[in-house]
Amino acid sequence: MSKRYTFLILALVFSVYSCNRKRQLPDFTTDVLVPLASTSIGFEKLIADSSAKVNNDKSIDIVYRYPFYNYSLREILIIPDTSVTITSKLGTSKLSNNFIQQKMTLGQIAKNLGTTGQLIVLLNGQTTVIPAIPASTSNQVTDIDANSFFREADLTNGFLDLTIFNDLPIPVSDLDFNVKNKIDGQTIFKDTFSLIPAGASVTRTYNLAGKHLEGSMVGTLVTIGSPGSGGLPVLIDTSKALILQLKVRDLTASHAIAQFPKQDLIIVDDTVVYDLGKAQLKSMLIRSGKVKMQMYSTLQDTLFIDYKIPSALKNNDTVHIFLKVPPAVPGSVQNVTREVDLAGYTIDLRGRSGTSYNTFWNIFKASIDSTGKLMPLSTTDSVWIRYGLYSIIPQFAEGYLGQDTIEIGPTKSTIEAFSKIISGSLDLKDIKIDINIENGIGADATLDFDYFTSKNTRNGTTVALNAPALNSPFSVARATRMGYSTIPKSSTLSLTTTNSNVKPFIENLPDEVNYKFTAKINPYGNQSYTDFVDYDSKLIANLDVQMPFAFKANQLTLLDTTAFSIGNTQNTSSIDRGKLNFIFENNYPITLNVKLYFVNSQSQIIDSVFEGAGALITGGTLDVTTLRTTAASKSILSVIIDEARYERLKQANRLIVKAALNTTSSSHLKIYSDYQLKLKLTGEFTYHAGKR
Amino acid sequence: MRANVKLSLLFFIAISNYVTAQKNSDDSVAYHAPAAVVKSKLNLPMAGCLFDWQTNSTAFTNSFLLDVRRDLVLTRESVDNSAKKLKNTNYFVNYAEGGIYYVFPLKKDSNLGIVIESSAATFQDASFHKNTYNLVLYGNARYRNEKLDFSGLFYRNIEYQKIGVGIRNYFQAKTQCITATIDFILGDYANQFKIERGSIFTEQNGEFLDIDLRYERHTSSLGAGINNPKGYGAALNINWIKLFAKAKTTLCVEIRNMGLVHYGATTGIQTVDTAIHFTGIDLGAFSSVSSFSSAGLKDSILNKFNLESREEAFNFTLPSLLGIRVEHVLSPRSIIQFQTNAYLYNALPMLKVGYLYLLNKNLYLGTGTRIGGYSKFDLDLMARYRNKKMYFEFSLKSIEGLLNPKQGSGLGAFLDWSFYLK
């Protein structure tokens, strides 16, 4: 059995055994002939930077546009940050009007009136004649408790109305009464009433300005007398009293611990004027920006902020901000900051009157509410508030942009089309230059050209553009608008071979144009505030070169440098040696003589192809009658890539192509839209398959 | 992607693997062999091991295969020598199998026995047109203005283990023996592709290539080892032996390895059925010529082929054969053998004649020659040793390929060693 088990174990070992070797392709060489790349160069690639019009006969008119100046709203209309700062002390805080009533009964008064007083007390409830009572000292004291209204207050203004109603059965006379603070004993007022008939009242007012009031006061009836009942019997009732009514009103305090009523502490209803230089804007649509409020308060009460910009509208809503500044902890400052995005708002800049400009109207109010609690406030309490508009970028603005003169230049712009031509000559059949001004600003303008020159920096030749039209100001019409959309207006100054020297100007093969001119905005003044600008508004100056694609070229030599990398990848390293075939099929009436130079990262030419006489790509067969090619010519240019060259090319990172162009006739030859230069690149090489 | 479309090169992967062996030998009748079995001690359990390996081709020379194996470089001489042997259709095989087996009677003195076997195998075969060889190894440059047809390429590579169980029965006075086993197959890496239709036309200057291709490839989920996805299958083996004329003549008929392996839904399938006209990368602008890259070129070609990839189950058929073998004792010291095989994979039918000479009491030495299979002539050497305790057989195949590797093809070995357990 053990041998059988041994066998089974061996069987299992076999069953799980697996060998998985890595497979790799054996190395061998094979001779490959493959198409590598193909392309064709039609006229649209030759004039890639331009637009072209193909005529019925397939001849081509081409237009090169060179934008040489670009003037944007963003450069001229800058809205500065504008803010308002308010610092408020609490000098004007108000206290509530309050009312206190106290009684001094006949019984209380009689106790201090000697024997007559004692008699009156004894006759309580009886009807009898009361004789005259001479004025005598009473010193009847009663507490006046106002703590429920204020604990203390230093009053800057206010009045106390005292009313004494005589509910006694007899008149009183020679009544001397005063009110004092209970703690510091300061007299609030004192007064004497000569006679108050029974059932009558007397009211007197006392100015409290400058007074310090305590919540606990004492009223003292110093003296009192009476002419008696006048011989008539009267019912003696000791519960009858003199009723004192004290009413404080119109109180303002420099300091108080009091129950303050709801009141506005700060109210600003004002306009803010922007400094926009010469521009006088009536309104603007905000692209981006914000209103920002910063508030600092030492008040130990909640401060309510209400801010409005009535002239800012978005979907018929104005900017209206409510917020609370919580009570400050005693000895500290409470602060709150709030921002509101103004994007999309239209702000009327005509102010409250509706006739101003650069002005926006806003209303700010800070208030406290009645809480029913005693709260300390004093003139040392303050509120500091800053609010305003920040980072405002208008999307659209209208009004009057002001008169402005902008000097442009001396400056230069690069012309790429001719920059790769290093020598030779180009003879154009015809040419026209339009100086095109595209005005996206709703304001008139004029341009005064100082000079316009074409410069060929390769040979240093400069040709000035001369035309009578350039000697006068060139009017540029204003853009029109549709709502908040701007429709640019184009104005063109055309220069032809008959009214200018544009032909030599272009045949100079410039790679630079140098110019200087002056732009005047609103030269005719304010046009009833109808100017406008859009965020995207531009004043663009273009040089439009228009010409039929017909020319004579004589050794017109182009030099172009392009990035080059043959790589050092496994794919290319698998190539031992080979040959590249450049197969051209050309039906342009142009012969090209091509040389290629390979340059390393040190800008050294490390290899060249077709050096010497160059490789000739012959032009198409030309019909001398129609001056049109009738067939393409085929040229095969081969380059041997041996190992040494391959190693050199691997070091190259740029390829310089030098091509000399010659038209195949002495006449101006048109380029037709069906002309093609086809290139097929094929490779014959020994390829290493597999791992080397 | 690249590997998939490098289909015309893929079958050469097989070349690099040729040393890996596989059991499918002409001689691998081992424990079924007439002399070894019929005359053996039937009532004793027997165990043994075997190893069988062969690589052979109607085209590739041993030198070609060795170049691949030794240095991973194919010399031009090797390529040329193999090219000289090319027929219109060419075959290649490389297999190896190693395993153990155990045979024991069901009961003492019973005619019925149980067979248990286990082995690991790898198998690669291919068939290809000579144009395929020339296109891949010489390139298309020599076929300018010529349409080259490389249809008919087939390549298969499968690795598997198996555990088999079966019965062996002696009957008619033990003059006949039939053995039947069923193998449970555990499939590892499997890869198969074929080009049903393929042609290429190269323009004189290489301005364009016209390629027409119908290609299909099946690949098991990659990875080997017990934790990776496997295929599962079964194979049938039947062996019948009959002794004639007092056991002087033995006839053996067998069917071997008839079955398939099923790989599940993760099996990758790639197909191409496209005709393309390729003119190189279309450069948008003239200046782009300088920035041309070979990687971009390759992608550009591959993208044109409209390769479709998906995953679904696939059944890989196992390489199986039908064989008939006759062995006749000419004299007490000599035995002559005749054998013919029909292969259900890429090989021609084979006919073999062999001769064994009894050198001493236990040892036979012999030689054989084969026609078909993969060559016109193959020469084998054989040795057979037997005593009361054991049976040993060893043969070295395709000796001419060993002696003349630059011209000859094929190399292989077979070993069977069994012994009685009591």
JSON list of C-alpha atoms in Angstrom, two decimals, chain B residues 12 57-65 74-90 128-138 142-143 406-409:
[
{"chain": "B", "resi": 12, "resn": "PHE", "atom": "CA", "xyz": [8.43, 31.19, -34.51]},
{"chain": "B", "resi": 57, "resn": "SER", "atom": "CA", "xyz": [10.02, 19.97, -38.94]},
{"chain": "B", "resi": 58, "resn": "THR", "atom": "CA", "xyz": [9.78, 19.50, -42.64]},
{"chain": "B", "resi": 59, "resn": "ALA", "atom": "CA", "xyz": [11.60, 22.80, -43.05]},
{"chain": "B", "resi": 60, "resn": "PHE", "atom": "CA", "xyz": [13.55, 23.99, -40.04]},
{"chain": "B", "resi": 61, "resn": "THR", "atom": "CA", "xyz": [16.98, 22.47, -39.74]},
{"chain": "B", "resi": 62, "resn": "ASN", "atom": "CA", "xyz": [18.41, 21.58, -36.38]},
{"chain": "B", "resi": 63, "resn": "SER", "atom": "CA", "xyz": [20.96, 24.29, -36.87]},
{"chain": "B", "resi": 64, "resn": "PHE", "atom": "CA", "xyz": [18.15, 26.80, -37.31]},
{"chain": "B", "resi": 65, "resn": "LEU", "atom": "CA", "xyz": [16.46, 25.55, -34.18]},
{"chain": "B", "resi": 74, "resn": "LEU", "atom": "CA", "xyz": [19.04, 33.38, -36.38]},
{"chain": "B", "resi": 75, "resn": "THR", "atom": "CA", "xyz": [22.02, 33.47, -38.69]},
{"chain": "B", "resi": 76, "resn": "ARG", "atom": "CA", "xyz": [21.51, 34.04, -42.36]},
{"chain": "B", "resi": 77, "resn": "GLU", "atom": "CA", "xyz": [23.05, 30.63, -43.08]},
{"chain": "B", "resi": 78, "resn": "SER", "atom": "CA", "xyz": [20.48, 28.90, -40.91]},
{"chain": "B", "resi": 79, "resn": "VAL", "atom": "CA", "xyz": [17.68, 30.80, -42.54]},
{"chain": "B", "resi": 80, "resn": "ASP", "atom": "CA", "xyz": [18.99, 29.93, -46.01]},
{"chain": "B", "resi": 81, "resn": "ASN", "atom": "CA", "xyz": [19.45, 26.24, -45.20]},
{"chain": "B", "resi": 82, "resn": "SER", "atom": "CA", "xyz": [15.93, 25.95, -43.91]},
{"chain": "B", "resi": 83, "resn": "ALA", "atom": "CA", "xyz": [14.65, 27.85, -46.91]},
{"chain": "B", "resi": 84, "resn": "LYS", "atom": "CA", "xyz": [16.13, 25.24, -49.19]},
{"chain": "B", "resi": 85, "resn": "LYS", "atom": "CA", "xyz": [13.95, 22.59, -47.59]},
{"chain": "B", "resi": 86, "resn": "LEU", "atom": "CA", "xyz": [10.71, 24.54, -47.94]},
{"chain": "B", "resi": 87, "resn": "LYS", "atom": "CA", "xyz": [7.74, 22.92, -49.62]},
{"chain": "B", "resi": 88, "resn": "ASN", "atom": "CA", "xyz": [4.56, 24.69, -50.40]},
{"chain": "B", "resi": 89, "resn": "THR", "atom": "CA", "xyz": [3.21, 23.50, -47.07]},
{"chain": "B", "resi": 90, "resn": "ASN", "atom": "CA", "xyz": [5.55, 22.89, -44.16]},
{"chain": "B", "resi": 128, "resn": "PHE", "atom": "CA", "xyz": [2.85, 27.26, -42.86]},
{"chain": "B", "resi": 129, "resn": "HIS", "atom": "CA", "xyz": [3.29, 28.15, -46.48]},
{"chain": "B", "resi": 130, "resn": "LYS", "atom": "CA", "xyz": [6.79, 28.74, -47.78]},
{"chain": "B", "resi": 131, "resn": "ASN", "atom": "CA", "xyz": [5.78, 32.32, -48.62]},
{"chain": "B", "resi": 132, "resn": "THR", "atom": "CA", "xyz": [5.15, 32.92, -44.96]},
{"chain": "B", "resi": 133, "resn": "TYR", "atom": "CA", "xyz": [8.67, 31.81, -44.14]},
{"chain": "B", "resi": 134, "resn": "ASN", "atom": "CA", "xyz": [10.15, 33.98, -46.87]},
{"chain": "B", "resi": 135, "resn": "LEU", "atom": "CA", "xyz": [8.09, 37.02, -45.98]},
{"chain": "B", "resi": 136, "resn": "VAL", "atom": "CA", "xyz": [8.97, 36.85, -42.32]},
{"chain": "B", "resi": 137, "resn": "LEU", "atom": "CA", "xyz": [12.63, 35.90, -42.58]},
{"chain": "B", "resi": 138, "resn": "TYR", "atom": "CA", "xyz": [13.62, 37.73, -45.74]},
{"chain": "B", "resi": 142, "resn": "ARG", "atom": "CA", "xyz": [12.40, 41.29, -52.42]},
{"chain": "B", "resi": 143, "resn": "TYR", "atom": "CA", "xyz": [8.77, 41.00, -53.48]},
{"chain": "B", "resi": 406, "resn": "LYS", "atom": "CA", "xyz": [22.83, 22.20, -40.87]},
{"chain": "B", "resi": 407, "resn": "GLN", "atom": "CA", "xyz": [20.83, 20.08, -43.28]},
{"chain": "B", "resi": 408, "resn": "GLY", "atom": "CA", "xyz": [18.90, 17.64, -41.17]},
{"chain": "B", "resi": 409, "resn": "SER", "atom": "CA", "xyz": [15.86, 18.12, -39.06]}
]
